[in-house]
Amino acid sequence: MDRQIDITYQEMTKLPKDSCLLVDTRDESATEYGMIPGAVRIAENELEDKAAALPADKKIILYCARGIFSREWAEELREKGLDAYSLKGGYAGWLLERMREAQEEEKDKPESKAKEVEEGIRKKFHKQLFSRFAKAINVYDLVQENDKIAVCISGGKDSMLMAKLFQELKRHNKFPFELVFLVMDPGYSELNRKVIENNAKLLDIPITVFESDIFEAVYEVEKSPCYLCARMRRGYLYSRAKELGCNKIALGHHYDDVIETILMGMLYGAQMQTMMPKLHSTNFEGMELIRPMYLIREDDIKKWRDFYDLHFIQCACRFTDTCTTCRPDGSSVSKRMEIKRLIADMKKTNPFVESNIFKSVENVNLSTIIAYKENGIRHHFLDGYDKK
């Protein structure tokens, strides 16, 4: 009879640390959002080539997002003679277990995790996070008196931090405005839904959850399902926010998202554009989209997350383990990772490259542009060339 291939988190913790090797098989875009402490990353597409270098005298414990593909790889490694296992529930399962432990630890603490985080936003991370949050709101005029803002929470580090920053802004209350912390469940797996709810409870964010069937709608879509899903999510968020009496929705895109979008548009879309700090909705009259994290660096968000030992989901899509666009060869994921690496490489020789990319869309000289579009109308430099 075959040995059991699945191993639980509790069983793993009972093993001597030097007797096993924990391997995260997710791609770089996923592990950027966090890994189980002590794990090494060997992505799925690297496992076969690196299998020979894995220690034969240790238990090899693999995990992916939810323990589906890691199970398949554990079976393959066993065929190669290795003592391989798959962590039951994967990273999402570990997150839930870690949260359960955190809730138990909270009971014995004099101060809650939420209070610690709030104090850190006021002191330790004030300059990197809250100051830049407030600056974006002021520079781009994102929040006005009597606004009612739907703070849209996906469950990741960016939107959760945005919620805490808005709570801090509300505490200052220089003028009256209202907040609704809105979570849309487009068909999350039970695990992902619990992770979002547990994190909201841990951080004292009073979320309002509503459900939709977006995942079902895009399930059969072969071309760009993630793009369609994102567009549909935004429409549902606008609609629900408007029903709740909101006039704005806030999304958690940050500085790095902006500069990556600029380069992706140039290199892959043959166009010059940026991710705007605010936009009027074209389909929902009176509604506006704002991005108050616009000036916050992703590395600072990660430092905040790791300092407080917070763990968030990468993609709450219940098809993450079965949708090819969410796996290492998914074009939308790989393109953004290519851009991240490109910027990191350029930064080695030019430390100002990131700010230069960001400022490039603020310093456009139209007299040196071949053509541009404004309100859907294309203008070409030859149009008035002979009149000058």
Coordinates of C-alpha atoms in Angstrom, one line a residue, residues 204-371:
D204 CA -10.5 45.5 13.1
I205 CA -11.8 46.4 9.7
P206 CA -15.7 46.3 9.6
I207 CA -16.2 44.9 6.2
T208 CA -19.4 44.8 4.2
V209 CA -19.5 41.6 2.0
F210 CA -21.6 41.1 -1.1
E211 CA -21.6 38.2 -3.6
S212 CA -21.6 38.0 -7.3
D213 CA -21.2 35.2 -9.9
I214 CA -18.2 36.7 -11.9
F215 CA -16.1 33.5 -11.6
E216 CA -18.8 31.5 -13.1
A217 CA -19.2 34.0 -15.9
V218 CA -15.6 34.0 -16.9
Y219 CA -14.9 30.2 -16.4
E220 CA -15.4 29.3 -20.0
V221 CA -13.6 32.3 -21.4
E222 CA -10.3 31.3 -23.1
K223 CA -8.9 34.7 -24.1
S224 CA -7.9 37.1 -21.3
P225 CA -10.3 35.8 -18.6
C226 CA -8.4 37.7 -15.9
Y227 CA -8.8 41.0 -17.8
L228 CA -12.5 40.3 -18.2
C229 CA -12.8 39.3 -14.6
A230 CA -11.1 42.6 -13.5
R231 CA -13.4 44.7 -15.6
M232 CA -16.5 42.9 -14.3
R233 CA -15.4 43.2 -10.7
R234 CA -15.0 47.0 -11.1
G235 CA -18.5 47.3 -12.6
Y236 CA -20.0 45.3 -9.7
L237 CA -18.1 47.4 -7.2
Y238 CA -19.3 50.6 -8.7
S239 CA -22.9 49.3 -8.8
R240 CA -22.9 48.1 -5.1
A241 CA -21.1 51.2 -3.9
K242 CA -23.7 53.4 -5.6
E243 CA -26.5 51.4 -4.0
L244 CA -24.9 52.1 -0.6
G245 CA -24.9 55.8 -1.3
C246 CA -21.2 56.1 -2.1
N247 CA -19.9 58.6 -4.7
K248 CA -16.4 57.1 -4.9
I249 CA -14.6 53.7 -4.9
A250 CA -11.0 53.5 -3.7
L251 CA -8.6 50.9 -5.1
G252 CA -5.2 49.9 -3.7
H253 CA -2.9 50.4 -6.6
H254 CA 0.5 51.8 -5.5
Y255 CA 3.5 53.6 -7.0
D256 CA 5.1 50.4 -8.4
D257 CA 1.8 49.5 -10.1
V258 CA 1.9 52.9 -11.8
I259 CA 5.5 52.7 -13.2
E260 CA 5.0 49.1 -14.3
T261 CA 1.8 50.0 -16.1
I262 CA 3.7 52.9 -18.0
L263 CA 6.4 50.5 -19.2
M264 CA 3.9 47.7 -20.0
G265 CA 1.9 50.1 -22.2
M266 CA 5.0 51.1 -24.1
L267 CA 6.7 47.7 -24.5
Y268 CA 3.7 45.5 -24.9
G269 CA 0.9 47.9 -26.0
A270 CA 2.7 50.3 -28.2
Q271 CA 1.1 53.2 -26.4
M272 CA 2.1 55.9 -23.8
Q273 CA -0.3 56.0 -20.9
T274 CA -0.4 55.8 -17.2
M275 CA -2.6 54.6 -14.4
M276 CA -4.5 57.7 -13.3
P277 CA -4.8 58.7 -9.6
K278 CA -8.5 59.3 -10.2
L279 CA -11.1 58.8 -12.9
H280 CA -14.7 59.7 -13.5
S281 CA -16.8 56.6 -14.2
T282 CA -18.2 56.5 -17.8
N283 CA -20.9 54.0 -16.9
F284 CA -22.0 55.1 -13.5
E285 CA -23.0 58.7 -13.4
G286 CA -21.7 60.7 -10.4
M287 CA -19.2 57.9 -9.4
E288 CA -15.5 58.3 -9.3
L289 CA -12.5 56.0 -8.9
I290 CA -9.6 57.1 -6.6
R291 CA -6.2 55.6 -5.9
P292 CA -4.9 57.0 -2.6
M293 CA -1.9 54.6 -2.4
Y294 CA -0.5 56.2 -5.6
L295 CA 2.7 57.5 -4.0
I296 CA 3.4 54.5 -1.7
R297 CA 6.2 52.1 -2.6
E298 CA 5.5 48.3 -2.6
D299 CA 8.7 47.5 -0.7
D300 CA 7.4 49.7 2.2
I301 CA 4.0 47.8 2.1
K302 CA 6.0 44.5 2.4
K303 CA 8.0 45.8 5.3
W304 CA 4.8 46.8 7.1
R305 CA 3.3 43.4 6.4
D306 CA 6.3 41.4 7.5
F307 CA 7.0 43.6 10.6
Y308 CA 3.6 42.7 12.0
D309 CA 3.7 39.1 10.8
L310 CA 0.6 39.6 8.6
H311 CA -0.2 37.1 5.8
F312 CA -2.5 37.8 2.9
I313 CA -3.7 35.9 -0.2
Q314 CA -2.2 36.7 -3.6
C315 CA -5.1 36.0 -5.8
A316 CA -8.5 35.2 -4.3
C317 CA -9.6 33.5 -7.5
R318 CA -10.9 30.0 -6.8
F319 CA -9.4 28.9 -10.1
T320 CA -5.9 30.0 -9.2
D321 CA -4.8 26.3 -9.1
T322 CA -6.5 25.4 -12.4
C323 CA -6.5 28.6 -14.5
T324 CA -3.4 28.8 -16.8
T325 CA -3.4 32.6 -16.7
C326 CA -2.7 32.5 -13.0
R327 CA 0.2 30.0 -13.4
P328 CA 3.9 30.7 -14.2
D329 CA 3.2 30.7 -18.0
G330 CA 0.3 33.1 -17.8
S331 CA 1.0 36.0 -20.0
S332 CA -0.5 38.7 -17.8
V333 CA 1.5 37.5 -14.8
S334 CA 4.8 36.9 -16.7
K335 CA 4.7 40.3 -18.4
R336 CA 4.3 42.2 -15.2
M337 CA 7.1 40.1 -13.6
E338 CA 9.3 40.8 -16.7
I339 CA 8.7 44.5 -16.2
K340 CA 9.5 44.2 -12.4
R341 CA 12.8 42.5 -13.3
L342 CA 13.6 45.0 -16.0
I343 CA 13.1 47.9 -13.6
A344 CA 15.2 46.2 -10.9
D345 CA 18.0 45.6 -13.4
M346 CA 18.0 49.2 -14.6
K347 CA 18.0 50.5 -11.0
K348 CA 21.4 48.8 -10.5
T349 CA 23.0 51.4 -12.8
N350 CA 20.5 54.2 -12.4
P351 CA 19.1 54.6 -8.9
F352 CA 16.6 57.2 -10.2
V353 CA 15.1 55.1 -12.9
E354 CA 11.8 54.5 -11.0
S355 CA 11.1 58.2 -10.3
N356 CA 12.1 59.0 -13.8
I357 CA 9.5 56.6 -15.2
F358 CA 6.9 58.0 -12.9
K359 CA 7.7 61.6 -13.8
S360 CA 7.9 60.9 -17.5
V361 CA 4.1 61.1 -17.9
E362 CA 4.1 64.5 -16.0
N363 CA 6.7 66.0 -18.4
V364 CA 5.2 65.3 -21.8
N365 CA 6.4 67.8 -24.5
L366 CA 3.6 67.7 -27.1
S367 CA 5.8 69.6 -29.6
T368 CA 8.0 66.5 -29.8
I369 CA 5.2 63.9 -30.0
I370 CA 4.4 62.4 -33.4
A371 CA 0.8 61.8 -32.5

